[in-house]
Coordinates of C-alpha atoms and ligand atoms in Angstrom, one line a residue:
X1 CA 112.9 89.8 101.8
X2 CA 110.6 90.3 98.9
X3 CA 107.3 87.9 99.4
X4 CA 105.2 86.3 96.7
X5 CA 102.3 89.0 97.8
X6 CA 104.4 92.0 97.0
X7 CA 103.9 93.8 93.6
X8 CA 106.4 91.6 91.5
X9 CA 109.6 93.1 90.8
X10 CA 109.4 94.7 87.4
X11 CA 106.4 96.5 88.5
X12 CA 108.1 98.6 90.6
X13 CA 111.5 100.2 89.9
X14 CA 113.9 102.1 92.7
X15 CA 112.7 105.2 93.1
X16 CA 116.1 107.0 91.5
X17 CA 116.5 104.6 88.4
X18 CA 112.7 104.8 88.2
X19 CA 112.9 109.1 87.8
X20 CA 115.8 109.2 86.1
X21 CA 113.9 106.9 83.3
X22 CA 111.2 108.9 83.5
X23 CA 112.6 112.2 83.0
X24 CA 113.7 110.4 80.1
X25 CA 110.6 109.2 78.7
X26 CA 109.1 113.1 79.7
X27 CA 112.4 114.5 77.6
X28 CA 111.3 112.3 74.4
X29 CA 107.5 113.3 74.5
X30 CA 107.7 116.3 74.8
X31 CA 110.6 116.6 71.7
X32 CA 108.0 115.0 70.1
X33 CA 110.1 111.5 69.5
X34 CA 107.5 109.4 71.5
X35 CA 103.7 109.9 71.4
X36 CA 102.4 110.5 75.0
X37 CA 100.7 107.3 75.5
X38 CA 103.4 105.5 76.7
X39 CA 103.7 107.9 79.5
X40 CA 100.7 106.3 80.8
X41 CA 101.2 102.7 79.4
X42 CA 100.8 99.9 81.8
X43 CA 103.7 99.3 84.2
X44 CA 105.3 102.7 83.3
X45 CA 104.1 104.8 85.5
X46 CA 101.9 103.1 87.1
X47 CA 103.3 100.8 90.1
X48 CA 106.8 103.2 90.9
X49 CA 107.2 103.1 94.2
X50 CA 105.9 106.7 95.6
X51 CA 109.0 108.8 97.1
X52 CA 109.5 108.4 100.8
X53 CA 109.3 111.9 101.2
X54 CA 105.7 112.1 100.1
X55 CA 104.7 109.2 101.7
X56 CA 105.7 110.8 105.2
X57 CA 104.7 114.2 104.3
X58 CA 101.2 114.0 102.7
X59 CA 99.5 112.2 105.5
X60 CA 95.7 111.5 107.2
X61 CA 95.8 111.5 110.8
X62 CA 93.4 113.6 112.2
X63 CA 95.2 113.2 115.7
X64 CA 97.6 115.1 114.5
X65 CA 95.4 118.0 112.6
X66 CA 93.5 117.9 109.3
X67 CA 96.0 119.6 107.0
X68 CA 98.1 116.8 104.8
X69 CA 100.9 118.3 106.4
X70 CA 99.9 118.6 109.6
X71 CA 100.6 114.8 111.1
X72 CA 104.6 115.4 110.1
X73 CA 105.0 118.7 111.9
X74 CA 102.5 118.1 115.0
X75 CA 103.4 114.5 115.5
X76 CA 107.5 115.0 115.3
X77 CA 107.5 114.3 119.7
X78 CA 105.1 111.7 119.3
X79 CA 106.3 109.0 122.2
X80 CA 106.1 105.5 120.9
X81 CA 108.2 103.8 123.0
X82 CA 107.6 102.8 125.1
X83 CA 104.7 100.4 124.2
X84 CA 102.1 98.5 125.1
X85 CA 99.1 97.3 123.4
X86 CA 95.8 95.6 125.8
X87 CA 94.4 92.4 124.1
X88 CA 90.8 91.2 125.0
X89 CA 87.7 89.2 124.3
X90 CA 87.4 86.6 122.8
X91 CA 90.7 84.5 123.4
X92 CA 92.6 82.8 125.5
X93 CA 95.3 85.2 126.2
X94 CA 94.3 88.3 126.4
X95 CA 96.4 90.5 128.7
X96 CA 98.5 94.0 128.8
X97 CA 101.8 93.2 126.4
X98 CA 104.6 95.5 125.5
X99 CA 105.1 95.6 122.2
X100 CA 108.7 94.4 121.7
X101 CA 107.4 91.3 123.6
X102 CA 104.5 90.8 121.3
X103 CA 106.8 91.3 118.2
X104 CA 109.4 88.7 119.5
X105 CA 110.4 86.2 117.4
X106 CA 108.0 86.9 114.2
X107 CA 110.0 87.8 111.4
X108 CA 110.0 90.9 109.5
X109 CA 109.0 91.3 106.2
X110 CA 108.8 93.8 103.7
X111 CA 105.4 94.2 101.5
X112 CA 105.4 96.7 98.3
X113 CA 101.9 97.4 98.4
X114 CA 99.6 99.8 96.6
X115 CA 97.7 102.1 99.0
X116 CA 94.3 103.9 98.2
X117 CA 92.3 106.7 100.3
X118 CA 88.9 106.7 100.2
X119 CA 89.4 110.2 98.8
X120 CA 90.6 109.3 95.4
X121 CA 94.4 109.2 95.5
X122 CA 96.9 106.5 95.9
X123 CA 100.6 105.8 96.4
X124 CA 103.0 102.5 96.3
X125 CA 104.4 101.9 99.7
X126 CA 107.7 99.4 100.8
X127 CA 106.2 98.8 104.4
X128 CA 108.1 96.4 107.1
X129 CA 106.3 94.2 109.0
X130 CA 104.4 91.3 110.4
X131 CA 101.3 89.1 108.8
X132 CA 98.5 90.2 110.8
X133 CA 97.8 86.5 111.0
X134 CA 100.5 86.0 112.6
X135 CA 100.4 88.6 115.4
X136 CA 96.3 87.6 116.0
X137 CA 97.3 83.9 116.7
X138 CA 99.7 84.7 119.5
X139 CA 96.4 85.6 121.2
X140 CA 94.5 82.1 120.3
X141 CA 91.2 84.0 119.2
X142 CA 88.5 81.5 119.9
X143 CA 85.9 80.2 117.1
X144 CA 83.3 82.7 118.3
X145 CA 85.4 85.2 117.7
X146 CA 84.0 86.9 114.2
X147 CA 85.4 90.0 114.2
X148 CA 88.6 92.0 115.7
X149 CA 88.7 95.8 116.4
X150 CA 91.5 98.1 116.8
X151 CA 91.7 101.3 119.0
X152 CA 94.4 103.9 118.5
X153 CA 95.8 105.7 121.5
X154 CA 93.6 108.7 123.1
X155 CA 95.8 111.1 124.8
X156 CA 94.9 114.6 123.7
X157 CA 98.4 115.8 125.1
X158 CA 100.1 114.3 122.9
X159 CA 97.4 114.1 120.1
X160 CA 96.2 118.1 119.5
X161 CA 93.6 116.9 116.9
X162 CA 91.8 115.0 119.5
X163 CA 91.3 118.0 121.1
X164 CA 88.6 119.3 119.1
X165 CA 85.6 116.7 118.7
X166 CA 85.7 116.1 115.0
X167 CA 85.8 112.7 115.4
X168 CA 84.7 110.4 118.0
X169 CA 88.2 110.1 119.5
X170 CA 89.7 107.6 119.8
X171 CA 89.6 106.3 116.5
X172 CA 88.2 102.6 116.0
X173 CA 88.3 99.9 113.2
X174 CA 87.6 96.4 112.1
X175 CA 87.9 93.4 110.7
X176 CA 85.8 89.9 110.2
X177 CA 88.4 87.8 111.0
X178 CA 88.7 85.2 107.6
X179 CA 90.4 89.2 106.7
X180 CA 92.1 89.7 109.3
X181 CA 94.1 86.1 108.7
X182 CA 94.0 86.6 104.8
X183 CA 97.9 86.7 104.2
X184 CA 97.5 90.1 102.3
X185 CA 96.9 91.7 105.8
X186 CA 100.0 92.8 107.9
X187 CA 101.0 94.9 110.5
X188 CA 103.2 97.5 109.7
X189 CA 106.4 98.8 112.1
X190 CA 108.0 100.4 109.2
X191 CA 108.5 101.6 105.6
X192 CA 111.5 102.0 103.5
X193 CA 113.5 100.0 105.3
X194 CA 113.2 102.4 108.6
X195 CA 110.9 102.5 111.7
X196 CA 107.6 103.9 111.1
X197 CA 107.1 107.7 111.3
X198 CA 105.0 108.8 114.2
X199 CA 102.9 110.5 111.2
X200 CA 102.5 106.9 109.4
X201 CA 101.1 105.2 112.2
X202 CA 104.1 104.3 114.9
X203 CA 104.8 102.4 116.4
X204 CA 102.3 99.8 115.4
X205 CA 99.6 100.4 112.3
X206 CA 97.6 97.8 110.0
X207 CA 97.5 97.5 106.4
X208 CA 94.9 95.7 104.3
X209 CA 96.1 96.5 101.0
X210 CA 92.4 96.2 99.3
X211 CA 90.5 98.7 101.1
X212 CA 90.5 102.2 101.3
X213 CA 92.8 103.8 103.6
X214 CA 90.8 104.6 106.5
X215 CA 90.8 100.8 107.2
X216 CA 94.4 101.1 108.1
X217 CA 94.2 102.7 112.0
X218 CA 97.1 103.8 113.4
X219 CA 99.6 104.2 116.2
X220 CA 97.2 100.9 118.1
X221 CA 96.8 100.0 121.8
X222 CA 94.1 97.5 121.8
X223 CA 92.9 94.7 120.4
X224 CA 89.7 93.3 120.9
X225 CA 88.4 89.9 119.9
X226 CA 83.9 89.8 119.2
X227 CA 81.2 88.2 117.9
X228 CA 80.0 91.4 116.5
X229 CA 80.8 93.6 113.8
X230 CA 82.6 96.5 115.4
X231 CA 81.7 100.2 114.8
X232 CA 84.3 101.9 113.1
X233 CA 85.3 105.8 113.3
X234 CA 84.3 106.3 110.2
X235 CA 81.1 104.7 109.3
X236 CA 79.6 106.2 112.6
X237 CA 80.4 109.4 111.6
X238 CA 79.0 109.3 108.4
X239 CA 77.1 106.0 107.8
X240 CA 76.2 107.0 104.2
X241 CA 79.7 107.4 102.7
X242 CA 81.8 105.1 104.7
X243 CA 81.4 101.4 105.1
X244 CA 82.3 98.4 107.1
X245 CA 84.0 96.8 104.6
X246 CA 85.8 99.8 102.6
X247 CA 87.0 97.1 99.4
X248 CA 88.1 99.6 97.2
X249 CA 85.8 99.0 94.2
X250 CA 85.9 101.2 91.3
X251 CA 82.0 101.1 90.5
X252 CA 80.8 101.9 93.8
X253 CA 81.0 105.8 93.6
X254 CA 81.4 107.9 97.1
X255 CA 78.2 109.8 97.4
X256 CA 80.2 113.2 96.2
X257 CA 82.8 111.6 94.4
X258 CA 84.0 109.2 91.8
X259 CA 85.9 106.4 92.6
X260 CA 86.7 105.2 88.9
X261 CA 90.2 107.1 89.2
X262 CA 92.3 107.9 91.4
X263 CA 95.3 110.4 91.8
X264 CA 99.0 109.2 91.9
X265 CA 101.1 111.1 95.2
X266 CA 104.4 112.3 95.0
X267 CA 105.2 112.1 90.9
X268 CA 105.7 115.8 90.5
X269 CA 104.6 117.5 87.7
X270 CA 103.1 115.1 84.6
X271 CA 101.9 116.6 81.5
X272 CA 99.3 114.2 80.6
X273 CA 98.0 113.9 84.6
X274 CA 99.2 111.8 87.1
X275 CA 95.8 109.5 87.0
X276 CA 95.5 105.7 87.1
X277 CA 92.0 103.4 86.9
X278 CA 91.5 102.6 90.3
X279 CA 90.8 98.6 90.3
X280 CA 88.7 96.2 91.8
X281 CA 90.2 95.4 95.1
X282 CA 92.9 98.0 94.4
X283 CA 94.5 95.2 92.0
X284 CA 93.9 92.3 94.4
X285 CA 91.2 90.6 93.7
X286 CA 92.5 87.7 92.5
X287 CA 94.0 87.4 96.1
X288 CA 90.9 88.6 97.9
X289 CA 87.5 88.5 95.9
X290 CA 87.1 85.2 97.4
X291 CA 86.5 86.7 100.8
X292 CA 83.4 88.4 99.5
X293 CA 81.7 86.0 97.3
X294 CA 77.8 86.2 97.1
X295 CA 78.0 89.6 99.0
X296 CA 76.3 92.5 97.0
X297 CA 79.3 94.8 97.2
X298 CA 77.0 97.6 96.5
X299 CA 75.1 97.4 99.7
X300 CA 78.2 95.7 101.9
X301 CA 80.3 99.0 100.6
Ligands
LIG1 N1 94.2 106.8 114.1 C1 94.1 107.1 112.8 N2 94.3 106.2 111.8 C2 94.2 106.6 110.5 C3 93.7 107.9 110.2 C4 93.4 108.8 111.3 O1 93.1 110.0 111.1 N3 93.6 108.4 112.6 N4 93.5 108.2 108.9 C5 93.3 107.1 107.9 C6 93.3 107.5 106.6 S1 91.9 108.3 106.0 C7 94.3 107.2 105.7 S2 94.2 107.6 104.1 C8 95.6 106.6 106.2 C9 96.7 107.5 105.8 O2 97.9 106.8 106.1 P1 99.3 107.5 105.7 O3 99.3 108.9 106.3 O4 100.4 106.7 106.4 O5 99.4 107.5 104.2 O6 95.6 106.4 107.6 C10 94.3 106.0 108.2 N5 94.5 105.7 109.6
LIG2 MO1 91.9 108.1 103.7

């Protein structure tokens, strides 16, 4: 199942074999056999595969409340099925689809990729999935067609965080659509090796690997196809700290914090700081920087 764009395989070690290692290594620095620099040595701790249980309990889904906990307590009735999601624009079949239709007959993949929020910490996530690519061409987008735009579902029964107005509900993004077919970006229906969590994004949620988190909207019901660049939730809320684009980009600081570092999720207690170098593209650029070349990344943030 593993594909060629997935973090190769002696990056990332099971999560059990990975821990047990570790506690290990831990034992050995601290009994002062091994000097502590090989606790944070490159491909030690740095790509392990973040523990399920952190990745559905520390969540952003403002839907759901504002806590990191909130989303897996509030969203546990969450109905996502079933499904449909409303296509439009411009394409050639645009429509009202279920989503069991729409996923017919692509195969499902699973992606190790990293994951990093805008707000400075990261994880390493086994998602299942489609390409976005090849979800998008079911639709035939037309040439004109520059950019796509995702909505998530408003239904503030369900949803008590949409409630209160502290964002413009229902919560929007985008893509130009050479990124939206890049291979790297997929759709996401699951993560380790299970359907998604209704706290993760369920039933249906992107994933663009080299931006910051808040690119990746959740729990979708529409797609639209524009010439346009679409306004996303984020940027319109606070145009000054929250881009379009989102690349994560290690020298393009957020106005109150730096984004040089970033904190690792779910590795319990480290003595020397669970902190990594965040990197260009979130370690893809090689993959990606090709989108944006000639673009001042600075003023495109
Ligand atoms: N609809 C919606 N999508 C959303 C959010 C949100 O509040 N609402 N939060 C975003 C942010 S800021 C992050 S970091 C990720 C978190 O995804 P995770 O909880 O699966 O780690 O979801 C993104 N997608
Ligand atoms: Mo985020």
């Amino acid at each position: 199942m593993k594909k060629k764009y997935s973090l190769p395989e002696w990056q990332v070690t099971d999560e059990s074999v990975f821990q047990q290692r570790r506690d290990v290594v831990k034992a050995l620095v601290v009994a002062g056999l091994l000097p502590a620099s090989v606790l944070q040595a490159k491909g030690t701790l740095k790509d392990e595969l973040t523990p399920e249980a952190a990745v559905t309990s520390y969540n952003n889904f403002y839907e759901f409340g504002y806590g990191k906990n909130d989303p897996a307590k509030n969203a546990r009735d969450f109905k996502t099925h079933p499904w449909q999601v409303r296509v439009s624009g411009l394409c050639e079949k645009s429509g009202v689809f279920d989503l069991d239709d729409l996923l017919k007959g692509l195969a499902v993949e699973e992606r190790i990729y990293r994951f990093r929020c805008v707000e400075a910490w990261s994880m390493v996530i086994p998602w299942l999935g489609v390409p976005l690519a090849a979800l998008l061409k079911r639709f035939r987008p037309l040439s004109s067609a520059r950019f796509v735009r995702f909505t998530t579902l408003y239904d503030p029964k369900q949803m008590p965080g949409q409630r209160r107005r502290v964002l413009d509900w229902p919560y929007v993004e985008g893509l130009r659509m050479d990124e939206a077919m890049h291979p790297l970006s997929f759709m996401a229906t699951g993560l380790y090796g299970k359907p998604l969590p209704p706290q993760n994004g369920a039933p249906l949620r992107l994933v663009v690997p080299w931006k910051y988190g808040f690119k990746n909207i959740k729990s979708i019901v529409r797609i639209h196809f524009q010439e346009d660049m679409p306004m996303n939730t984020w940027r319109k809320m606070a145009p000054d700290e929250y881009g379009f684009y989102a690349n994560v980009n290690p020298q393009v600081d957020h106005p109150r914090w730096s984004q040089a570092s970033e904190r690792i999720i779910g590795t319990g207690f480290s003595l020397f700081g669970n902190r990594r170098d965040t990197e260009m593209f979130n370690g893809y650029a090689e993959q990606v920087a090709g989108l944006y070349r000639g673009m001042n990344l600075r003023k495109f943030f």
